[in-house]
Coordinates of C-alpha atoms (C1' of nucleotides) in Angstrom, one line a residue:
Chain A
M550 CA 16.6 -27.1 -48.7
K551 CA 15.5 -23.8 -47.4
K552 CA 12.0 -23.5 -45.6
S553 CA 9.8 -21.3 -47.8
K554 CA 9.0 -19.2 -44.9
K555 CA 10.4 -19.1 -41.5
V556 CA 7.7 -20.3 -38.8
S557 CA 7.7 -18.0 -35.9
M558 CA 8.6 -19.4 -32.4
A559 CA 5.2 -18.5 -31.1
V560 CA 3.5 -20.9 -33.6
V561 CA 6.2 -23.5 -32.8
R562 CA 5.4 -23.5 -29.2
R563 CA 1.8 -23.9 -29.6
L564 CA 2.4 -27.2 -31.8
P565 CA 3.1 -29.3 -28.8
K566 CA -0.1 -28.2 -27.2
Y567 CA -1.9 -29.2 -30.3
Y568 CA -0.2 -32.6 -30.4
R569 CA -1.0 -33.3 -26.9
Y570 CA -4.8 -32.6 -27.5
L571 CA -4.8 -34.6 -30.6
G572 CA -3.3 -37.6 -28.6
D573 CA -5.9 -37.4 -25.9
L574 CA -8.5 -37.3 -28.7
L575 CA -7.1 -40.4 -30.4
K576 CA -7.1 -42.1 -27.2
K577 CA -11.0 -41.5 -27.0
D578 CA -11.4 -42.7 -30.3
I579 CA -12.6 -39.5 -31.8
K580 CA -12.0 -39.5 -35.6
K581 CA -12.6 -35.8 -36.8
I582 CA -12.2 -32.4 -35.1
S583 CA -12.8 -29.0 -36.5
S584 CA -10.7 -25.8 -35.6
K585 CA -13.7 -24.5 -33.8
Q586 CA -13.8 -27.7 -31.4
L587 CA -9.9 -27.6 -31.1
S588 CA -10.2 -23.9 -30.1
Q589 CA -12.5 -24.8 -27.3
L590 CA -9.9 -27.5 -26.0
T591 CA -6.9 -25.2 -26.3
G592 CA -8.1 -22.0 -25.7
F593 CA -6.5 -20.5 -28.9
T594 CA -8.8 -19.0 -31.5
A595 CA -10.1 -21.1 -34.4
S596 CA -8.6 -18.6 -36.7
Q597 CA -5.2 -18.9 -35.0
I598 CA -5.3 -22.7 -35.1
R599 CA -5.7 -22.7 -38.9
Q600 CA -3.3 -20.3 -39.4
D601 CA -0.7 -22.1 -37.4
L602 CA -1.3 -25.4 -39.1
N603 CA -1.3 -23.7 -42.6
N604 CA 2.1 -22.9 -41.9
F605 CA 3.0 -26.6 -42.6
G606 CA 0.6 -27.4 -45.2
G607 CA -3.2 -28.0 -45.7
F608 CA -4.1 -31.0 -43.2
G609 CA -7.9 -30.0 -43.2
Q610 CA -10.7 -31.0 -45.4
Q611 CA -13.2 -27.9 -46.1
G612 CA -16.5 -28.4 -44.9
Y613 CA -15.4 -31.4 -42.5
G614 CA -12.5 -30.4 -40.4
Y615 CA -9.2 -32.4 -39.7
S616 CA -8.7 -36.0 -39.2
V617 CA -7.6 -36.6 -35.7
S618 CA -5.2 -39.4 -36.4
D619 CA -3.9 -37.6 -39.6
L620 CA -3.3 -34.4 -37.9
H621 CA -1.6 -36.0 -34.8
S622 CA 1.0 -38.0 -37.0
Q623 CA 1.6 -34.9 -39.2
L624 CA 2.4 -33.1 -36.1
G625 CA 4.6 -35.7 -34.7
K626 CA 6.5 -35.6 -38.0
I627 CA 6.7 -31.9 -37.9
L628 CA 8.0 -31.9 -34.2
G629 CA 10.4 -34.7 -35.3
L630 CA 9.2 -37.1 -32.5
N631 CA 9.7 -40.0 -34.8
R632 CA 13.3 -39.5 -35.1
P633 CA 15.4 -41.1 -32.5
Y634 CA 18.1 -39.1 -30.7
R635 CA 21.0 -40.4 -28.4
A636 CA 21.1 -38.0 -25.4
I637 CA 23.0 -37.9 -22.1
I638 CA 22.5 -36.0 -18.7
V639 CA 25.1 -34.2 -17.0
G640 CA 24.4 -33.4 -13.3
A641 CA 22.9 -36.6 -11.7
G642 CA 21.4 -34.9 -8.5
N643 CA 17.8 -34.9 -7.8
L644 CA 16.8 -32.8 -10.8
G645 CA 18.9 -35.0 -13.2
Q646 CA 17.3 -38.1 -11.8
A647 CA 13.8 -36.8 -11.9
I648 CA 14.6 -35.8 -15.6
G649 CA 16.2 -39.4 -16.4
N650 CA 13.0 -41.0 -15.1
Y651 CA 10.8 -38.7 -17.0
G652 CA 8.7 -40.8 -19.5
G653 CA 8.7 -37.6 -21.9
L654 CA 12.2 -38.4 -22.9
S655 CA 11.3 -41.4 -24.7
E656 CA 8.2 -39.8 -26.1
A657 CA 10.4 -37.1 -27.8
G658 CA 12.5 -39.9 -29.3
L659 CA 15.4 -39.4 -26.8
N660 CA 17.3 -42.4 -25.9
L661 CA 19.2 -41.7 -22.7
L662 CA 22.7 -43.2 -22.8
S663 CA 24.4 -42.2 -19.8
F664 CA 24.5 -39.7 -16.7
F665 CA 27.7 -37.9 -15.9
D666 CA 28.6 -36.3 -12.5
K667 CA 31.7 -35.1 -10.8
S668 CA 30.9 -36.4 -7.5
S669 CA 32.9 -39.7 -6.7
K670 CA 30.0 -40.8 -4.6
M671 CA 27.6 -40.8 -7.5
I672 CA 30.0 -42.1 -10.3
G673 CA 29.5 -45.8 -11.0
L674 CA 26.0 -45.8 -9.8
S675 CA 23.1 -46.4 -12.1
I676 CA 19.7 -44.8 -12.3
G677 CA 17.2 -46.9 -13.9
D678 CA 19.7 -49.2 -16.0
V679 CA 21.5 -46.0 -16.9
E680 CA 25.0 -45.6 -15.6
I681 CA 26.5 -42.5 -14.1
R682 CA 30.0 -41.7 -15.4
N683 CA 32.7 -39.3 -14.5
V684 CA 32.1 -36.1 -16.0
K685 CA 35.9 -36.1 -17.1
A686 CA 34.7 -38.8 -19.6
L687 CA 32.1 -36.3 -21.2
S688 CA 33.9 -35.5 -24.2
S689 CA 35.0 -38.8 -25.3
F690 CA 31.7 -40.5 -24.6
I691 CA 29.8 -37.8 -26.5
K692 CA 32.2 -38.4 -29.5
E693 CA 32.3 -42.1 -29.3
H694 CA 28.7 -42.6 -29.1
D695 CA 27.8 -39.9 -31.5
I696 CA 25.5 -38.0 -28.7
E697 CA 23.2 -35.4 -30.2
V698 CA 21.1 -34.0 -27.3
G699 CA 22.8 -32.9 -24.0
I700 CA 20.8 -32.2 -20.9
I701 CA 22.4 -29.9 -18.3
T702 CA 21.1 -30.1 -14.6
T703 CA 24.2 -29.1 -13.2
P704 CA 24.6 -26.1 -10.7
T705 CA 24.7 -22.7 -12.4
E706 CA 28.3 -22.2 -11.9
S707 CA 29.2 -25.5 -14.1
A708 CA 26.6 -25.0 -16.9
Q709 CA 28.5 -22.9 -19.3
S710 CA 31.7 -25.1 -19.2
V711 CA 29.6 -28.2 -19.5
A712 CA 28.0 -26.5 -22.7
D713 CA 31.4 -25.9 -24.0
I714 CA 32.4 -29.3 -23.8
M715 CA 29.2 -30.4 -25.3
V716 CA 29.5 -28.3 -28.3
E717 CA 33.0 -29.0 -28.9
S718 CA 32.4 -32.5 -28.7
G719 CA 29.6 -32.4 -31.6
I720 CA 26.4 -32.2 -29.6
N721 CA 23.6 -30.1 -31.6
G722 CA 21.0 -29.8 -29.1
I723 CA 20.9 -28.7 -25.4
W724 CA 18.2 -29.0 -22.8
N725 CA 19.1 -26.5 -20.1
F726 CA 17.9 -26.5 -16.6
A727 CA 20.5 -24.4 -15.1
E728 CA 19.9 -20.5 -14.4
A729 CA 22.2 -19.5 -17.1
D730 CA 21.9 -18.2 -20.6
L731 CA 24.4 -20.5 -22.2
K732 CA 26.6 -19.2 -25.0
V733 CA 26.7 -21.6 -27.9
P734 CA 27.2 -21.3 -31.8
D735 CA 24.3 -20.7 -33.8
N736 CA 23.8 -24.1 -35.2
V737 CA 23.5 -25.5 -31.7
M738 CA 19.9 -25.3 -30.4
I739 CA 19.1 -24.2 -27.0
E740 CA 15.7 -24.9 -25.0
N741 CA 15.9 -23.6 -21.4
V742 CA 13.6 -24.5 -18.6
H743 CA 14.5 -21.7 -16.2
L744 CA 12.5 -22.7 -13.1
N745 CA 13.5 -19.5 -11.3
E746 CA 12.3 -17.4 -14.0
S747 CA 9.0 -19.4 -13.9
L748 CA 8.7 -19.3 -10.2
F749 CA 9.3 -15.5 -10.0
T750 CA 6.6 -15.1 -12.7
L751 CA 4.3 -16.8 -10.3
S752 CA 5.3 -14.8 -7.7
Y753 CA 4.8 -11.6 -9.6
L754 CA 1.1 -12.8 -10.5
M755 CA 0.3 -13.4 -7.0
E756 CA 1.7 -10.1 -5.7
N757 CA -0.1 -8.3 -8.0
L758 CA -3.4 -10.4 -8.0
S759 CA -5.3 -8.0 -5.5
E760 CA -4.8 -5.1 -7.7
E761 CA -6.5 -6.4 -10.7
Chain B
M674 CA -6.4 0.0 -6.0
K675 CA -6.1 -0.5 -9.8
K676 CA -2.8 -0.9 -11.8
S677 CA -2.9 2.3 -13.8
K678 CA -2.1 0.2 -17.0
K679 CA -1.6 -3.7 -17.2
V680 CA 1.7 -4.8 -17.7
S681 CA 1.9 -7.4 -20.6
M682 CA 3.1 -10.9 -19.7
A683 CA 5.8 -10.3 -22.4
V684 CA 7.2 -7.8 -19.9
V685 CA 6.8 -9.7 -16.9
R686 CA 8.6 -12.7 -18.1
R687 CA 11.7 -10.4 -18.7
L688 CA 11.8 -9.0 -15.0
P689 CA 13.3 -12.4 -13.6
K690 CA 16.2 -12.2 -16.1
Y691 CA 16.7 -8.5 -15.2
Y692 CA 16.6 -9.5 -11.7
R693 CA 19.1 -12.3 -12.2
Y694 CA 21.8 -10.3 -14.0
L695 CA 21.6 -7.4 -11.5
G696 CA 22.0 -9.9 -8.8
D697 CA 25.4 -10.9 -10.6
L698 CA 26.4 -7.5 -10.9
L699 CA 25.7 -6.8 -7.4
K700 CA 27.9 -9.6 -6.3
K701 CA 30.6 -8.2 -8.5
D702 CA 30.2 -5.0 -6.6
I703 CA 29.4 -3.1 -9.9
K704 CA 27.5 0.1 -8.9
K705 CA 25.9 1.4 -11.9
I706 CA 24.7 0.0 -15.3
S707 CA 23.2 1.7 -18.3
S708 CA 20.2 0.2 -20.6
K709 CA 22.8 -0.4 -23.1
Q710 CA 25.3 -2.5 -21.0
L711 CA 22.3 -4.4 -19.6
S712 CA 21.1 -4.9 -23.2
Q713 CA 24.6 -6.6 -23.9
L714 CA 24.1 -8.8 -21.1
T715 CA 20.7 -9.8 -21.5
G716 CA 20.4 -9.7 -25.3
F717 CA 17.3 -7.5 -25.1
T718 CA 17.6 -4.0 -26.8
A719 CA 18.4 -1.0 -24.5
S720 CA 15.3 0.7 -25.8
Q721 CA 13.0 -2.4 -24.7
I722 CA 14.7 -2.4 -21.4
R723 CA 14.0 1.2 -20.7
Q724 CA 10.3 0.6 -21.7
D725 CA 10.1 -2.3 -19.6
L726 CA 11.2 -0.8 -16.5
N727 CA 9.3 2.4 -17.0
N728 CA 6.0 0.2 -16.7
F729 CA 7.0 0.3 -13.1
G730 CA 8.6 3.7 -12.4
G731 CA 11.4 5.9 -13.5
F732 CA 14.4 3.9 -11.7
G733 CA 17.2 5.4 -13.6
Q734 CA 18.9 8.8 -13.6
Q735 CA 19.3 11.0 -17.1
G736 CA 22.9 11.0 -18.0
Y737 CA 24.0 8.4 -15.6
G738 CA 22.2 4.9 -15.9
Y739 CA 20.7 2.7 -13.0
S740 CA 21.9 2.1 -9.6
V741 CA 22.5 -1.6 -9.7
S742 CA 21.5 -2.4 -5.8
D743 CA 18.5 0.0 -6.3
L744 CA 17.1 -1.6 -9.4
H745 CA 17.7 -5.0 -8.1
S746 CA 15.7 -4.3 -4.8
Q747 CA 12.9 -2.5 -6.7
L748 CA 12.6 -5.4 -9.2
G749 CA 12.5 -7.9 -6.2
K750 CA 9.8 -5.9 -4.7
I751 CA 7.9 -5.7 -8.2
L752 CA 8.3 -9.5 -8.3
G753 CA 7.1 -10.1 -4.8
L754 CA 10.2 -11.8 -3.6
N755 CA 10.2 -10.1 -0.2
R756 CA 6.8 -11.5 0.7
P757 CA 6.7 -14.9 2.2
Y758 CA 4.5 -17.4 1.1
R759 CA 3.4 -21.0 2.5
A760 CA 3.6 -23.7 0.2
I761 CA 3.3 -27.4 -0.4
I762 CA 3.9 -30.0 -2.9
V763 CA 1.6 -32.8 -3.9
G764 CA 3.4 -35.5 -5.5
A765 CA 6.6 -36.8 -3.6
G766 CA 8.1 -38.6 -6.5
N767 CA 11.5 -37.8 -8.2
L768 CA 10.3 -34.6 -9.6
G769 CA 8.5 -33.3 -6.6
Q770 CA 11.7 -34.2 -4.5
A771 CA 13.8 -32.5 -6.8
I772 CA 11.6 -29.4 -6.6
G773 CA 11.5 -29.7 -2.9
N774 CA 15.2 -29.4 -2.6
Y775 CA 15.5 -26.7 -5.2
G776 CA 17.0 -23.6 -3.8
G777 CA 14.9 -21.2 -5.7
L778 CA 11.9 -21.7 -3.6
S779 CA 13.4 -19.8 -0.8
E780 CA 14.8 -17.6 -3.1
A781 CA 11.3 -16.8 -4.1
G782 CA 10.2 -16.5 -0.4
L783 CA 8.4 -20.0 -0.7
N784 CA 8.4 -21.9 2.7
L785 CA 7.7 -25.5 2.1
L786 CA 5.6 -26.8 4.9
S787 CA 4.7 -30.4 3.6
F788 CA 4.9 -32.9 0.7
F789 CA 1.6 -34.9 -0.2
D790 CA 1.5 -38.3 -1.7
K791 CA -1.1 -41.1 -2.1
S792 CA 1.6 -43.9 -1.9
S793 CA 1.7 -45.7 1.4
K794 CA 5.5 -46.3 1.0
M795 CA 6.0 -42.6 0.8
I796 CA 3.7 -41.3 3.5
G797 CA 5.4 -40.7 7.0
L798 CA 8.9 -40.3 5.3
S799 CA 10.7 -36.8 5.2
I800 CA 12.4 -35.0 2.5
G801 CA 15.0 -32.9 3.9
D802 CA 13.1 -32.0 7.1
V803 CA 9.8 -31.9 5.4
E804 CA 7.3 -34.7 6.0
I805 CA 5.4 -36.3 3.4
R806 CA 1.9 -36.6 4.4
N807 CA -1.2 -38.7 3.0
V808 CA -3.0 -36.6 0.1
K809 CA -6.3 -37.3 1.8
A810 CA -5.3 -34.7 4.5
L811 CA -4.3 -32.2 1.7
S812 CA -7.5 -30.1 2.3
S813 CA -7.5 -29.8 5.9
F814 CA -3.6 -29.1 5.9
I815 CA -4.0 -26.1 3.2
K816 CA -7.0 -24.6 5.5
E817 CA -5.5 -25.1 8.9
H818 CA -1.8 -23.7 7.9
D819 CA -3.2 -21.1 5.4
I820 CA -1.1 -22.4 2.6
E821 CA -1.0 -20.0 -0.4
V822 CA 0.9 -21.8 -3.0
G823 CA 0.4 -25.3 -4.2
I824 CA 3.0 -27.2 -6.4
I825 CA 1.8 -30.0 -8.5
T826 CA 4.3 -32.8 -9.4
T827 CA 1.6 -35.8 -9.9
P828 CA 0.9 -37.6 -12.9
T829 CA -1.4 -35.8 -15.5
E830 CA -4.2 -37.8 -14.5
S831 CA -4.4 -36.7 -10.8
A832 CA -3.5 -33.0 -11.4
Q833 CA -7.0 -31.5 -12.1
S834 CA -8.3 -33.2 -9.1
V835 CA -5.5 -32.1 -6.8
A836 CA -6.0 -28.4 -8.3
D837 CA -9.6 -28.5 -7.5
I838 CA -8.8 -29.5 -3.7
M839 CA -6.3 -26.8 -3.7
V840 CA -8.6 -24.2 -4.9
E841 CA -11.6 -25.4 -2.9
S842 CA -9.2 -25.0 0.2
G843 CA -8.2 -21.6 -0.4
I844 CA -4.8 -21.7 -2.3
N845 CA -4.4 -18.7 -4.7
G846 CA -1.3 -19.7 -6.7
I847 CA -0.3 -23.0 -8.2
W848 CA 2.9 -24.0 -9.9
N849 CA 2.0 -26.7 -12.2
F850 CA 4.5 -29.6 -13.4
A851 CA 1.8 -32.0 -14.7
E852 CA 1.2 -32.1 -18.5
A853 CA -2.3 -30.7 -18.3
D854 CA -4.0 -27.3 -18.6
L855 CA -5.7 -27.0 -15.4
K856 CA -9.1 -25.3 -15.1
V857 CA -9.2 -22.9 -12.2
P858 CA -11.0 -19.7 -11.3
D859 CA -9.7 -16.4 -12.5
N860 CA -8.5 -15.3 -9.1
V861 CA -6.2 -18.3 -9.0
M862 CA -2.9 -17.7 -10.6
I863 CA -1.4 -20.7 -12.4
E864 CA 2.3 -21.1 -13.8
N865 CA 3.0 -23.9 -15.8
V866 CA 6.2 -25.7 -16.3
H867 CA 5.4 -28.1 -19.2
L868 CA 8.4 -30.2 -19.7
N869 CA 7.0 -32.1 -22.8
E870 CA 6.1 -28.8 -24.5
S871 CA 9.6 -27.7 -24.0
L872 CA 11.4 -30.8 -25.1
F873 CA 8.9 -31.1 -28.2
T874 CA 9.9 -27.6 -29.0
L875 CA 13.7 -28.7 -28.9
S876 CA 13.0 -31.7 -31.0
Y877 CA 11.5 -29.3 -33.6
L878 CA 14.4 -27.2 -33.6
M879 CA 16.8 -30.0 -34.2
E880 CA 14.7 -31.6 -36.6
N881 CA 14.6 -28.3 -38.7
L882 CA 17.9 -27.2 -38.1
S883 CA 19.5 -28.4 -41.3
E884 CA 17.1 -26.5 -43.3
E885 CA 17.7 -23.1 -42.1
Chain C
dT1011 C1' 29.3 23.4 -19.6
dA1012 C1' 29.3 19.3 -22.8
dG1013 C1' 28.4 14.3 -22.7
dA1014 C1' 25.7 10.8 -21.5
dT1015 C1' 21.8 8.4 -20.9
dT1016 C1' 17.1 8.5 -19.5
dG1017 C1' 12.0 8.7 -20.1
dT1018 C1' 8.6 8.9 -23.6
dT1019 C1' 6.4 9.5 -28.0
dA1020 C1' 6.3 8.1 -32.6
dA1021 C1' 7.1 4.4 -36.3
dT1022 C1' 7.9 0.0 -37.5
dC1023 C1' 7.1 -4.5 -37.3
dG1024 C1' 4.9 -9.0 -36.3
dA1025 C1' 1.4 -11.6 -34.7
dT1026 C1' -3.5 -12.2 -34.0
dT1027 C1' -8.2 -11.8 -35.3
dA1028 C1' -11.8 -11.1 -38.6
dA1029 C1' -13.9 -11.9 -43.0
dC1030 C1' -15.1 -14.6 -46.8
dA1031 C1' -14.4 -17.1 -51.2
dA1032 C1' -13.3 -21.8 -52.2
dT1033 C1' -14.9 -26.5 -51.9
dC1034 C1' -15.8 -30.7 -49.8
Chain D
dT1211 C1' -27.8 -29.4 -53.5
dA1212 C1' -27.3 -26.9 -49.0
dG1213 C1' -24.4 -26.5 -44.8
dA1214 C1' -20.0 -26.6 -43.0
dT1215 C1' -15.5 -25.7 -42.5
dT1216 C1' -11.1 -25.0 -44.4
dG1217 C1' -7.4 -22.0 -46.7
dT1218 C1' -6.0 -17.5 -47.2
dT1219 C1' -6.3 -12.5 -47.6
dA1220 C1' -7.2 -8.2 -45.2
dA1221 C1' -7.8 -5.7 -40.9
dT1222 C1' -6.6 -5.0 -36.4
dC1223 C1' -4.0 -5.1 -32.4
dG1224 C1' -0.2 -5.3 -29.5
dA1225 C1' 4.7 -5.2 -28.9
dT1226 C1' 9.2 -3.6 -30.2
dT1227 C1' 12.3 -0.5 -32.2
dA1228 C1' 13.8 4.0 -33.4
dA1229 C1' 14.2 8.8 -32.4
dC1230 C1' 14.9 12.5 -29.5
dA1231 C1' 13.6 16.4 -26.0
dA1232 C1' 14.5 16.4 -21.3
dT1233 C1' 17.9 16.4 -18.0
dC1234 C1' 21.3 14.8 -14.7

DNA sequence: TAGATTGTTAATCGATTAACAATC
DNA sequence: TAGATTGTTAATCGATTAACAATC
């Protein structure tokens, strides 16, 4: 079943924002919203919003707008948030622990089954109620529990070898926090959070602020 | 002093990647690189790389390529990494601590002077050798120490009010980890790390993987 | 010099915005 | 029905790629 038309990443990256604002509206018990109103909230143009949504279907009603709850749940479905995933985190340091405790994991349907680390000081401990295991057991654990998502919070040097093990063991999505561009096959999805690139960008903006 | 031509954000966000790869080459003691070789490393086209760099000046030599060390230091300068900034983190939870310990801060020239939190359990403790102070003292601390960069790792609900205090106290750059689109004046630079949007994007990619 | 590779202009491609007919 | 707002096509804008003269 092929997508009729490939949706661009520019569009995809706006969807979570729509979803978030619609969730806010839902909490406020607001029933309907127009593309114009959504434009004011998100800062995207109304035209762009309508274009974006129409990549996935006609969710609105002419002359009326969009039903908040309907659009919210449609977007949730499009983003795959309803579908549960089994996940693990490799690298149980500060960042790994922070991500493990991050509420957004469950919101995205991620079920965290284990941490992995190579430090003997960490192995055997638990964070929340999730155990830290020896990274040597990574491959067997992934296969045994049919893990789908791997989260990498290791130092940069280890990231590629961890990714290799993940891929070889059958994972098909990686959320990568290491400062590396991981090489993986096309059928494995990678989403990077490159903190250094983000921080350097801020530095650039500040450096060039006075010249604008 | 106005920039002759505004550099697009698409270009700016590629600069840190160039910088990183050039740093790697530098460590390997490689002296020169062509746009073609850099293309193979980064995945950007050689043409794009030359276009990008030429926004800032002609750093290459025709027939030869680019000097690795020269280009690296030029990019560092463009990114403002040489210039030191005084920074603070508001929200000393898991994520705040992880960011506080993140080595990239000093690499970007950020000097972390204090954490702030509202929890009495946290106030007075130190992370590394950086103290956690009462968030009530935020404004006075910023003014007193002439803080330039604020890092927000609070829950979403508090983020905007923290940003307001930061702005009012004279900060001109915010690195924001909260799931909110902060409203600040134009002269204050914001760089967001929206973990939920990143994770939702991964979820989308995985959900739609089978249909490609 | 001949070969290589930049800097830069022109061509293409894709994404955003504008416009408006369809229709609720 | 009249007013509002979508869905969608067309126009514009900006970013990427291709091409090539300049030159080391």
